[in-house]
PDB file of C-alpha atoms and ligand atoms in Angstrom:
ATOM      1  CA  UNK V   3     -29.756 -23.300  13.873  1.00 47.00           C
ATOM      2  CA  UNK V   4     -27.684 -19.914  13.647  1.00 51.00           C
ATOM      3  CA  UNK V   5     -30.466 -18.568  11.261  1.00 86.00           C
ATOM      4  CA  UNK V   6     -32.933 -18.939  13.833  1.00 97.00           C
ATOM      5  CA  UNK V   7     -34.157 -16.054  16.546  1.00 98.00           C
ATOM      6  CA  UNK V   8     -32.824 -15.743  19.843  1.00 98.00           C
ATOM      7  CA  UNK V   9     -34.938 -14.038  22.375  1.00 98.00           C
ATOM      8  CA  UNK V  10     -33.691 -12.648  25.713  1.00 98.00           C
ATOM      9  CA  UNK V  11     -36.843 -12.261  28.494  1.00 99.00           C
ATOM     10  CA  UNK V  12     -36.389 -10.016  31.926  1.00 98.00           C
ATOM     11  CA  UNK V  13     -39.292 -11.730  33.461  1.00 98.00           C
ATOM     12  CA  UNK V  14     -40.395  -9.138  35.754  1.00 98.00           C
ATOM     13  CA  UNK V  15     -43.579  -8.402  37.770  1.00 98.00           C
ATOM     14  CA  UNK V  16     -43.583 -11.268  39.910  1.00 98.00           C
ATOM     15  CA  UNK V  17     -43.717 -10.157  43.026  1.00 98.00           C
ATOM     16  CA  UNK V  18     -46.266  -7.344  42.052  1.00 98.00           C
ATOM     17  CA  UNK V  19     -48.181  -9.968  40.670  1.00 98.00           C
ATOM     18  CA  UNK V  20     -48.307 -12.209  44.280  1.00 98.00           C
ATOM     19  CA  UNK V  21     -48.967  -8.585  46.301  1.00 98.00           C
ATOM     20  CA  UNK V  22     -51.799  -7.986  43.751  1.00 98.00           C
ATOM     21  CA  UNK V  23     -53.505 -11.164  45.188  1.00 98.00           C
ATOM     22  CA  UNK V  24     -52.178 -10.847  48.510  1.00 98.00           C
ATOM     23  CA  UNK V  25     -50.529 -13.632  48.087  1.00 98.00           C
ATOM     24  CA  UNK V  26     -46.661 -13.895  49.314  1.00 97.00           C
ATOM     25  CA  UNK V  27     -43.623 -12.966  46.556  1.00 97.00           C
ATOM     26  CA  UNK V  28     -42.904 -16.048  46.381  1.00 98.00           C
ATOM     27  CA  UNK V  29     -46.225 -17.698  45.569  1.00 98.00           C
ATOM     28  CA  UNK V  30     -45.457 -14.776  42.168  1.00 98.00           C
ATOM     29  CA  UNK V  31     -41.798 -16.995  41.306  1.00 98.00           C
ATOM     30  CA  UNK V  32     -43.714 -20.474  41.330  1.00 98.00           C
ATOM     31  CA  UNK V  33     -46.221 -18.853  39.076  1.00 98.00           C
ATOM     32  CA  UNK V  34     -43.637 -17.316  37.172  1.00 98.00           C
ATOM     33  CA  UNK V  35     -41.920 -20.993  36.408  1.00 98.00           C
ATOM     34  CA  UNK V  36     -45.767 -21.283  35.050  1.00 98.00           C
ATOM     35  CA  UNK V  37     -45.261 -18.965  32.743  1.00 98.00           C
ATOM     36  CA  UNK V  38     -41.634 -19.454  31.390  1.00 98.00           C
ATOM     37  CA  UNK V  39     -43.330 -23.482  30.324  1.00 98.00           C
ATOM     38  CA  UNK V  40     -46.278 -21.622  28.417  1.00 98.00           C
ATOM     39  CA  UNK V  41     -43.773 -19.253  27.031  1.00 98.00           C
ATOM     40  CA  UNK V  42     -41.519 -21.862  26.032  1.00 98.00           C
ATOM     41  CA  UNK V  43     -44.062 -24.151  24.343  1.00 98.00           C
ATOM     42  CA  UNK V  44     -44.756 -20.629  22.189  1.00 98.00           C
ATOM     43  CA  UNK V  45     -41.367 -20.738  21.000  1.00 98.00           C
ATOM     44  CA  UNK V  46     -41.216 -24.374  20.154  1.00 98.00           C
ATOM     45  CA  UNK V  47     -44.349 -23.570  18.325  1.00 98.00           C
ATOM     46  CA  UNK V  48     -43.183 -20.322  16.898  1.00 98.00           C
ATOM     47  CA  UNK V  49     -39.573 -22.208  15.462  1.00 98.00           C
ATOM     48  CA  UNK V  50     -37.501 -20.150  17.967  1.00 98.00           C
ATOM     49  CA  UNK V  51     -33.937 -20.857  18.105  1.00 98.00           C
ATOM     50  CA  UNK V  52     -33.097 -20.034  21.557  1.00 98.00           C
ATOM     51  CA  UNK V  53     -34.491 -18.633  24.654  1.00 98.00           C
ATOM     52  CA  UNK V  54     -32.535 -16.528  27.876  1.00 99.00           C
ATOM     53  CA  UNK V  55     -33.978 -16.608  30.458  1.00 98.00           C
ATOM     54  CA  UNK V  56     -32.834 -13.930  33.331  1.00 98.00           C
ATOM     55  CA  UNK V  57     -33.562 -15.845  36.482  1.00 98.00           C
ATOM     56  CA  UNK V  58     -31.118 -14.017  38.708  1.00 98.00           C
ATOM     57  CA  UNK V  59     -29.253 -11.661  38.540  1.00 98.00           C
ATOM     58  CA  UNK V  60     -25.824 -10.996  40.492  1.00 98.00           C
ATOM     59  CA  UNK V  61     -27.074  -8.310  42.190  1.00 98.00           C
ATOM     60  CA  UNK V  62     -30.886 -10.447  43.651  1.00 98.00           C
ATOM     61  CA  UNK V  63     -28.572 -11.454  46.526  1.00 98.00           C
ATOM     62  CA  UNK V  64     -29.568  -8.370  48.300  1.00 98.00           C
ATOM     63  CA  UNK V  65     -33.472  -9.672  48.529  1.00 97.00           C
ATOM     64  CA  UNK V  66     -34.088 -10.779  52.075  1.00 97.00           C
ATOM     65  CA  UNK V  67     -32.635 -14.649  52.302  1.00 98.00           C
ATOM     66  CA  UNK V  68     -36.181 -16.004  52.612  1.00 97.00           C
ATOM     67  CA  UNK V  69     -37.094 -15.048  48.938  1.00 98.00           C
ATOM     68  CA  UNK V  70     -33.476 -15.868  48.024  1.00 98.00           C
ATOM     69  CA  UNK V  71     -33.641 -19.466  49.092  1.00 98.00           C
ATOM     70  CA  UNK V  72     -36.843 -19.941  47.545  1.00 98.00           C
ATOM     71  CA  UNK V  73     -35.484 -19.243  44.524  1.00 98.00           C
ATOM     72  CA  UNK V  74     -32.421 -21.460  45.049  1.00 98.00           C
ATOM     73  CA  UNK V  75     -34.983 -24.108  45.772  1.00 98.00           C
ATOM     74  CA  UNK V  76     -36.892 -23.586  42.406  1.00 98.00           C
ATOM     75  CA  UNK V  77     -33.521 -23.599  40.608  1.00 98.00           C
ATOM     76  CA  UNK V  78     -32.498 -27.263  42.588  1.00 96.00           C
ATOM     77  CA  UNK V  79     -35.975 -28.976  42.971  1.00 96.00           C
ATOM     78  CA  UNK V  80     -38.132 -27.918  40.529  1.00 96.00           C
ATOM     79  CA  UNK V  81     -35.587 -27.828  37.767  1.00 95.00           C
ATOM     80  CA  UNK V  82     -35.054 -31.548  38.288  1.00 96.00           C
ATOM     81  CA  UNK V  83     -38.783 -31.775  38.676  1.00 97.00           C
ATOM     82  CA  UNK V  84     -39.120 -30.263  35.165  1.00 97.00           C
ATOM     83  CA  UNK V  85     -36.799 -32.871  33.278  1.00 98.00           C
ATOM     84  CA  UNK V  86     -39.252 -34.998  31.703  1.00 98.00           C
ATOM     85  CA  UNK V  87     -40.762 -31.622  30.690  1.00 98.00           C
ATOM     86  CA  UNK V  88     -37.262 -30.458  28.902  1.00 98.00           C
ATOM     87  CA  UNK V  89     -36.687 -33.761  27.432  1.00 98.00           C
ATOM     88  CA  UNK V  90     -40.427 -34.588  25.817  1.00 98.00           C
ATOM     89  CA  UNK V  91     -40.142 -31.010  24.193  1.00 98.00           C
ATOM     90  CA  UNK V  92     -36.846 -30.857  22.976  1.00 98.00           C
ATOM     91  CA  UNK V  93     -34.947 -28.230  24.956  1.00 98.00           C
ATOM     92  CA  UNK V  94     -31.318 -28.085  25.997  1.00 98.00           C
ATOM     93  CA  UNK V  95     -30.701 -26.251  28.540  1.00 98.00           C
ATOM     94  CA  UNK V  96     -27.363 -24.438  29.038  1.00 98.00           C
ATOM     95  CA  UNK V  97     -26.287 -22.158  31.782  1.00 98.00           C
ATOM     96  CA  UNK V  98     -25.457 -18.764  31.966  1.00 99.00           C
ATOM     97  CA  UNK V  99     -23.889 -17.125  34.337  1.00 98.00           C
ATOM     98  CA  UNK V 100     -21.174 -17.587  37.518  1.00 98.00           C
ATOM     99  CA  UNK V 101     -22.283 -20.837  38.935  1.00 98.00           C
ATOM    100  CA  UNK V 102     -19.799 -20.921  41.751  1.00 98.00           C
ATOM    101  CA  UNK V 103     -21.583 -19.220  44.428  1.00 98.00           C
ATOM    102  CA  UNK V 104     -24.887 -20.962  44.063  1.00 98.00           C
ATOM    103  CA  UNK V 105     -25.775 -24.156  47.177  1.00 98.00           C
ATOM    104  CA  UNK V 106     -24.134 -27.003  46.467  1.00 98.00           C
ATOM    105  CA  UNK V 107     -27.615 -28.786  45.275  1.00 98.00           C
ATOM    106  CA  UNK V 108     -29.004 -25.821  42.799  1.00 98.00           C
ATOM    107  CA  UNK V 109     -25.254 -26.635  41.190  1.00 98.00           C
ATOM    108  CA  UNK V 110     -26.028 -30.423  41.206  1.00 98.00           C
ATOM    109  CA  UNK V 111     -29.230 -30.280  39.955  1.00 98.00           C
ATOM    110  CA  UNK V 112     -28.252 -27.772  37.055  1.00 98.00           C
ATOM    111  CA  UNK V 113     -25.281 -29.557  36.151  1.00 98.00           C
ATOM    112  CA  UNK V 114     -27.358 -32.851  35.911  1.00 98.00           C
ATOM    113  CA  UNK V 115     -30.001 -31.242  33.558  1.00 98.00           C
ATOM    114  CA  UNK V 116     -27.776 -29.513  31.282  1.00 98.00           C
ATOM    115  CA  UNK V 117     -26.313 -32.563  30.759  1.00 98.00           C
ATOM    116  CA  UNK V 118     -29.546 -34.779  30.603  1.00 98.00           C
ATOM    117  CA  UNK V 119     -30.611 -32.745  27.720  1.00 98.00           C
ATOM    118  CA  UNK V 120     -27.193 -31.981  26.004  1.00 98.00           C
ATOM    119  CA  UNK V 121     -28.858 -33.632  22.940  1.00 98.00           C
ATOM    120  CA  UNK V 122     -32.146 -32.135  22.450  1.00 98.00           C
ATOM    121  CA  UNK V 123     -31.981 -29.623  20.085  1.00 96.00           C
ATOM    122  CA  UNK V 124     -35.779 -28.124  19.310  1.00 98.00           C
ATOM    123  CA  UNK V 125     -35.077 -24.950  21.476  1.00 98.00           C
ATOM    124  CA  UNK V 126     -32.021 -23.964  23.641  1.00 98.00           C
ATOM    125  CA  UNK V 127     -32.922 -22.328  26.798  1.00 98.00           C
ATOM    126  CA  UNK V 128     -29.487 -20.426  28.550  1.00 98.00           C
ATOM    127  CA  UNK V 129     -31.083 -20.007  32.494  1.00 98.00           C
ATOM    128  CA  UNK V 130     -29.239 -16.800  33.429  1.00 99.00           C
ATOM    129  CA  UNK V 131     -28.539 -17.554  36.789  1.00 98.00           C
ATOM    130  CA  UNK V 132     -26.213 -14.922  39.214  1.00 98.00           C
ATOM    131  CA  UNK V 133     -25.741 -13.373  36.051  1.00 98.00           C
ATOM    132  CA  UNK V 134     -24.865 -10.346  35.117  1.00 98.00           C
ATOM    133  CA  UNK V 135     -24.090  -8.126  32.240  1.00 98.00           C
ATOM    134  CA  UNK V 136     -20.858  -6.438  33.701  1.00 98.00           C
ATOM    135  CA  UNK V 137     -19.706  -9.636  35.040  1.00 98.00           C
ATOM    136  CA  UNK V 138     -19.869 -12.076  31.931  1.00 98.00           C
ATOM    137  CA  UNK V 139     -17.685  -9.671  30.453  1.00 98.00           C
ATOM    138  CA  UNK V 140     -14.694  -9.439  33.234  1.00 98.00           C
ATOM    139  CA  UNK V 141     -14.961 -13.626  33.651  1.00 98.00           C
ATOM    140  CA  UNK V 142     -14.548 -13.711  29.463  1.00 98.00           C
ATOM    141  CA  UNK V 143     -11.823 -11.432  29.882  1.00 98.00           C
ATOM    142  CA  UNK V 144      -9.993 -12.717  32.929  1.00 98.00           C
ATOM    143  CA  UNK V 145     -10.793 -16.168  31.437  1.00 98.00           C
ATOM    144  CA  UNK V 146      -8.590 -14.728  27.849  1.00 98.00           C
ATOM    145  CA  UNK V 147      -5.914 -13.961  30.040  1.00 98.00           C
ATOM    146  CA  UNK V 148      -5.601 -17.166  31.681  1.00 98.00           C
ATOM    147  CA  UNK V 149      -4.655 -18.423  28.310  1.00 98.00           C
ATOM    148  CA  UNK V 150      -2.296 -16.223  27.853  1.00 98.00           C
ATOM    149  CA  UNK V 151      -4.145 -14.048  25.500  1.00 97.00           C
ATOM    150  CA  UNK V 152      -2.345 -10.385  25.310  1.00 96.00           C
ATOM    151  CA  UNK V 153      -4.359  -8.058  23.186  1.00 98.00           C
ATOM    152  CA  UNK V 154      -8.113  -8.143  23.978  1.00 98.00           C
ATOM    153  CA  UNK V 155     -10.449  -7.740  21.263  1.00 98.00           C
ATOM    154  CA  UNK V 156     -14.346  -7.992  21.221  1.00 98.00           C
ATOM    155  CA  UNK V 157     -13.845 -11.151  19.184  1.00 98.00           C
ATOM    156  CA  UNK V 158     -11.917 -12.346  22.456  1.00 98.00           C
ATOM    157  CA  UNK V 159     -14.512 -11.548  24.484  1.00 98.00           C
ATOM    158  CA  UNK V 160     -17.236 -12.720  22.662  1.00 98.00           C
ATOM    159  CA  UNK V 161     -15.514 -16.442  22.290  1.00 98.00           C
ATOM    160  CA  UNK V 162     -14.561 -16.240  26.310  1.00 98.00           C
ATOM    161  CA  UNK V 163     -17.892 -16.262  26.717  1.00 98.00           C
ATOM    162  CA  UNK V 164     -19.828 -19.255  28.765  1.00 98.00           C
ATOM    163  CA  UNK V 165     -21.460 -20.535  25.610  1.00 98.00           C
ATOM    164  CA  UNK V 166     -19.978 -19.411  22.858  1.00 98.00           C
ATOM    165  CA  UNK V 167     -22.133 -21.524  20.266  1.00 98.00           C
ATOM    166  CA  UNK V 168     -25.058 -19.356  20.876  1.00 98.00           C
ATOM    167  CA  UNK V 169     -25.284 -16.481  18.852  1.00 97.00           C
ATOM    168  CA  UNK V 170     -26.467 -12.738  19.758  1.00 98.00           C
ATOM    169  CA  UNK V 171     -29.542 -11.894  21.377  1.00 98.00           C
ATOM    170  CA  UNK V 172     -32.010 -10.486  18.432  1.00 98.00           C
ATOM    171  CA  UNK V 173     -34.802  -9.313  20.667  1.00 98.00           C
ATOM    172  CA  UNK V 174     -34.899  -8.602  24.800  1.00 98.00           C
ATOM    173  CA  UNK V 175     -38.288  -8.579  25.785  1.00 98.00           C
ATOM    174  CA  UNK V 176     -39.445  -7.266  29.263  1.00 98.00           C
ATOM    175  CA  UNK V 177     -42.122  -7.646  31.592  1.00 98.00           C
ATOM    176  CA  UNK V 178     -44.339  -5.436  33.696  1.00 98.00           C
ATOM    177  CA  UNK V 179     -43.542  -2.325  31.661  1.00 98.00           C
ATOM    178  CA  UNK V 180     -39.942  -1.537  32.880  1.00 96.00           C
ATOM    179  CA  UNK V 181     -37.919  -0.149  30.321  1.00 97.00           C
ATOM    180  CA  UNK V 182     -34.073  -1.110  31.574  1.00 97.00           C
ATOM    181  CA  UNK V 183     -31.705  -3.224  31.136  1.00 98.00           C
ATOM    182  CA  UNK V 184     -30.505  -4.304  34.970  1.00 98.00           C
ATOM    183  CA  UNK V 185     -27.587  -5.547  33.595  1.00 98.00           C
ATOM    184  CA  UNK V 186     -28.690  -8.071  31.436  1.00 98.00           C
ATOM    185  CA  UNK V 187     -27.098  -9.099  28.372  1.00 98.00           C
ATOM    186  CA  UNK V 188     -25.007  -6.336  27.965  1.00 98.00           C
ATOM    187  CA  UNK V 189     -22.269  -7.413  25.300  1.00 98.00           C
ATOM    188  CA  UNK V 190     -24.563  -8.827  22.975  1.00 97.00           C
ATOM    189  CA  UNK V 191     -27.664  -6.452  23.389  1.00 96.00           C
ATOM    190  CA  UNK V 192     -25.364  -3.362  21.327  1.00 96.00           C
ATOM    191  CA  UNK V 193     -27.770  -4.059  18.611  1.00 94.00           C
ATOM    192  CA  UNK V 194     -30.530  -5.893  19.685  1.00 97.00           C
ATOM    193  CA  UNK V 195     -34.127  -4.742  19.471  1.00 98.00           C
ATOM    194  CA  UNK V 196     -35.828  -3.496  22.828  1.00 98.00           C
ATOM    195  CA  UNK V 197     -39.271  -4.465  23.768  1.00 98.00           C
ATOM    196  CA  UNK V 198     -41.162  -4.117  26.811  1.00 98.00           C
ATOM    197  CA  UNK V 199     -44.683  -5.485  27.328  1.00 98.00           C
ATOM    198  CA  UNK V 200     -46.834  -4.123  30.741  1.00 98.00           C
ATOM    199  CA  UNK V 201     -48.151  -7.540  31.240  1.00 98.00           C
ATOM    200  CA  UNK V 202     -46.719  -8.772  34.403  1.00 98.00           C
ATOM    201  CA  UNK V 203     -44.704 -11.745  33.831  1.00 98.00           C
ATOM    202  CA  UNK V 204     -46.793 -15.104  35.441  1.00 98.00           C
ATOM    203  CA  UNK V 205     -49.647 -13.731  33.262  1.00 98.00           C
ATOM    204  CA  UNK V 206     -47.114 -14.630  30.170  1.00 98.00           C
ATOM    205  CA  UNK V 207     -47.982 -17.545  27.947  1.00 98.00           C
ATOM    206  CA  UNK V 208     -47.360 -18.990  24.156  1.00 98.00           C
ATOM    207  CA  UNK V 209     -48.761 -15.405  22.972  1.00 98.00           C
ATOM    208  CA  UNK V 210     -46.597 -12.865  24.024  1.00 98.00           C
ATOM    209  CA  UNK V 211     -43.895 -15.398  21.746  1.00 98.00           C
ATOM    210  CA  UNK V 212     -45.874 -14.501  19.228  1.00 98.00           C
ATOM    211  CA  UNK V 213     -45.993 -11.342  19.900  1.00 98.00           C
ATOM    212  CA  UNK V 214     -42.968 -10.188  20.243  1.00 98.00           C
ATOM    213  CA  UNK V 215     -42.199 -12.026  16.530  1.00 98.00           C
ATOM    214  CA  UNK V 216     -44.372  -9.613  15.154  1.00 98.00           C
ATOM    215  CA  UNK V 217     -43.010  -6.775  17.084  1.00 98.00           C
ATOM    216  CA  UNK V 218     -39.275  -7.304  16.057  1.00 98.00           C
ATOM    217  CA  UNK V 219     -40.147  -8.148  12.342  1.00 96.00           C
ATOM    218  CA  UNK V 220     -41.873  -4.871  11.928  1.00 96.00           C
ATOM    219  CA  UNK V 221     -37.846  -3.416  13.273  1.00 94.00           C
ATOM    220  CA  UNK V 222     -35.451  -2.050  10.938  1.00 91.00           C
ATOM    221  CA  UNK V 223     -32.258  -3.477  11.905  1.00 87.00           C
ATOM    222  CA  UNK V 224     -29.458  -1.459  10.375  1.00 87.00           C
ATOM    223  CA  UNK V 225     -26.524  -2.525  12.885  1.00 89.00           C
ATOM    224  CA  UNK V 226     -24.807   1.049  12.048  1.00 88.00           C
ATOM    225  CA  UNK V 227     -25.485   0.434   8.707  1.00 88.00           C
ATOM    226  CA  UNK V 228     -27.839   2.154   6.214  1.00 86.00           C
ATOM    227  CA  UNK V 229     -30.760  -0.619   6.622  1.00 78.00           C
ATOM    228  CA  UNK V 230     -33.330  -2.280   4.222  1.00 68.00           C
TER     229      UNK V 230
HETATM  230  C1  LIG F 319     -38.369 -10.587  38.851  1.00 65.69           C
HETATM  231  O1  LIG F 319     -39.634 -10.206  39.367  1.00 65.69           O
HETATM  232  C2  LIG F 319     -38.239 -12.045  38.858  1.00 65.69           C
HETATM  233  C3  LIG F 319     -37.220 -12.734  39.438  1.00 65.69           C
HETATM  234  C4  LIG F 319     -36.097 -12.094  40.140  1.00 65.69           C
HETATM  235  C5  LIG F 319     -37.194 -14.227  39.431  1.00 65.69           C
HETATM  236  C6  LIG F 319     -37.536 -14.878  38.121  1.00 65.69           C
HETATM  237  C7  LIG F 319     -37.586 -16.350  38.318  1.00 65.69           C
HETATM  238  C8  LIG F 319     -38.516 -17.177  37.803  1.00 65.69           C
HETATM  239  C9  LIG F 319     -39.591 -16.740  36.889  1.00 65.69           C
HETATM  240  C10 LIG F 319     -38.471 -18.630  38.138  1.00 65.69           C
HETATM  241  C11 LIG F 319     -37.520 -19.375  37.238  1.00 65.69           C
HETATM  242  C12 LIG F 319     -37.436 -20.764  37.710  1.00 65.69           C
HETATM  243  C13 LIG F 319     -36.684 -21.739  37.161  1.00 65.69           C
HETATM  244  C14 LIG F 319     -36.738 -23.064  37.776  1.00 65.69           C
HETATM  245  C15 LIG F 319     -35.862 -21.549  35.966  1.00 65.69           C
HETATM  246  P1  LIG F 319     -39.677  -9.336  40.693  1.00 65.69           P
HETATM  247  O2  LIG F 319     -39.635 -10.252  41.855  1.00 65.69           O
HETATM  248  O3  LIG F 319     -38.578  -8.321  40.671  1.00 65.69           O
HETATM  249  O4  LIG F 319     -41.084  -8.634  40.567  1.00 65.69           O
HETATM  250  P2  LIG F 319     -41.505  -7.185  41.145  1.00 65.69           P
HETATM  251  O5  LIG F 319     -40.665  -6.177  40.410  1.00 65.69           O
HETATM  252  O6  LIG F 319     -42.963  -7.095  40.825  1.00 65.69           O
HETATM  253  O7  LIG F 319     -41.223  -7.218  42.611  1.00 65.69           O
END
């Protein structure tokens, strides 16, 4: 599997995408779930490797509560809801992120799909969930010291990780045109391509996967090097 692409997605544009049909943000999330299905049947299709996805970030606690809940609620309910979807596929899906502060039945429901599809193995989706960048990084490191470890090293870091096993982000693709980072990804994006599409992220599907392929393999990767 290591050969195979891993592609990060900042699914943004939801909630200009609800306000565009006067419709409330949250109607913009429940079509963005929508689109991360379509999307994900592209990179079954497409021989993808691994998906991740950034859901929410540590710092979407400041949107009001309402829009916060709802998305707690998508995270509990419709992720169980979505099961038969993960499992007739083949996706795993892992978790990335701090899990502790999320309600007590988003963590229940998580915990009972990642391990309800532990052995699928077609795509692996990581659900970055209160994740961020700057975080992962001080939980891998306090996580070396707990062991004991004395002299950090990015190879520390990197295995600290919450799921090791999956290798670098190649690509980070972003929606509705914004050209950042927000704190996604951080460790593993120092050399992974950049793409941002202006599509807003519900209208998404199988080919923007295909897309993006085509955008990263026309990318010279040279990793500090001299390149092809
Ligand atoms: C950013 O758009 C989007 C989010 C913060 C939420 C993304 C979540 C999903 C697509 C649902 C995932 C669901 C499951 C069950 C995995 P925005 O709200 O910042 O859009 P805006 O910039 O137009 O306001």
């Amino acid at each position: 599997m290591e050969d195979k692409l891993h592609i990060g997605l900042i699914m943004d544009g939801n909630g200009r995408w609800a306000s565009s049909r006067h419709l409330p943000r949250t109607a913009g999330h429940l079509a963005g779930l929508k689109a991360l299905k379509k999307v994900a049947l592209g990179a079954i299709k497409n021989n993808v490797g691994y998906l991740t996805l950034y859901c929410f970030s540590t710092e979407n606690w400041k949107r009001p509560k309402m829009e916060v809940d709802y998305l707690m609620g998508l995270f509990s309910e419709k992720v169980i809801g979505e099961l038969p979807f993960f499992n007739n596929n083949g996706i795993k899906l892992l978790f990335l992120g701090d899990m502790e502060p999320l309600p007590e039945d988003a963590k229940k429901a998580l915990n009972q799909v990642i391990d309800e599809t532990k052995n699928n193995g077609k795509l692996i989706i990581q659900l970055a969930i209160n994740y961020g960048g700057q975080d992962e990084v001080c939980r891998a490191v306090n996580r070396a010291l707990s062991k004991g470890i004395t002299l950090i090293t990015p190879e520390v870091i990197r295995s600290n990780f919450d799921n090791p096993e999956v290798p670098p982000v190649d690509v980070i693709a972003r929606s509705a045109g914004e050209m950042r980072l927000s704190n996604f990804l951080l460790w593993d994006s120092a050399y992974a391509e950049f793409i941002s599409y202006k599509k807003l992220w519900p209208d998404w599907d199988e080919c923007d996967i295909v897309s993006i392929i085509d955008d990263f393999g026309k990318r010279n990767r040279k990793f500090g090097g001299l390149g092809k």
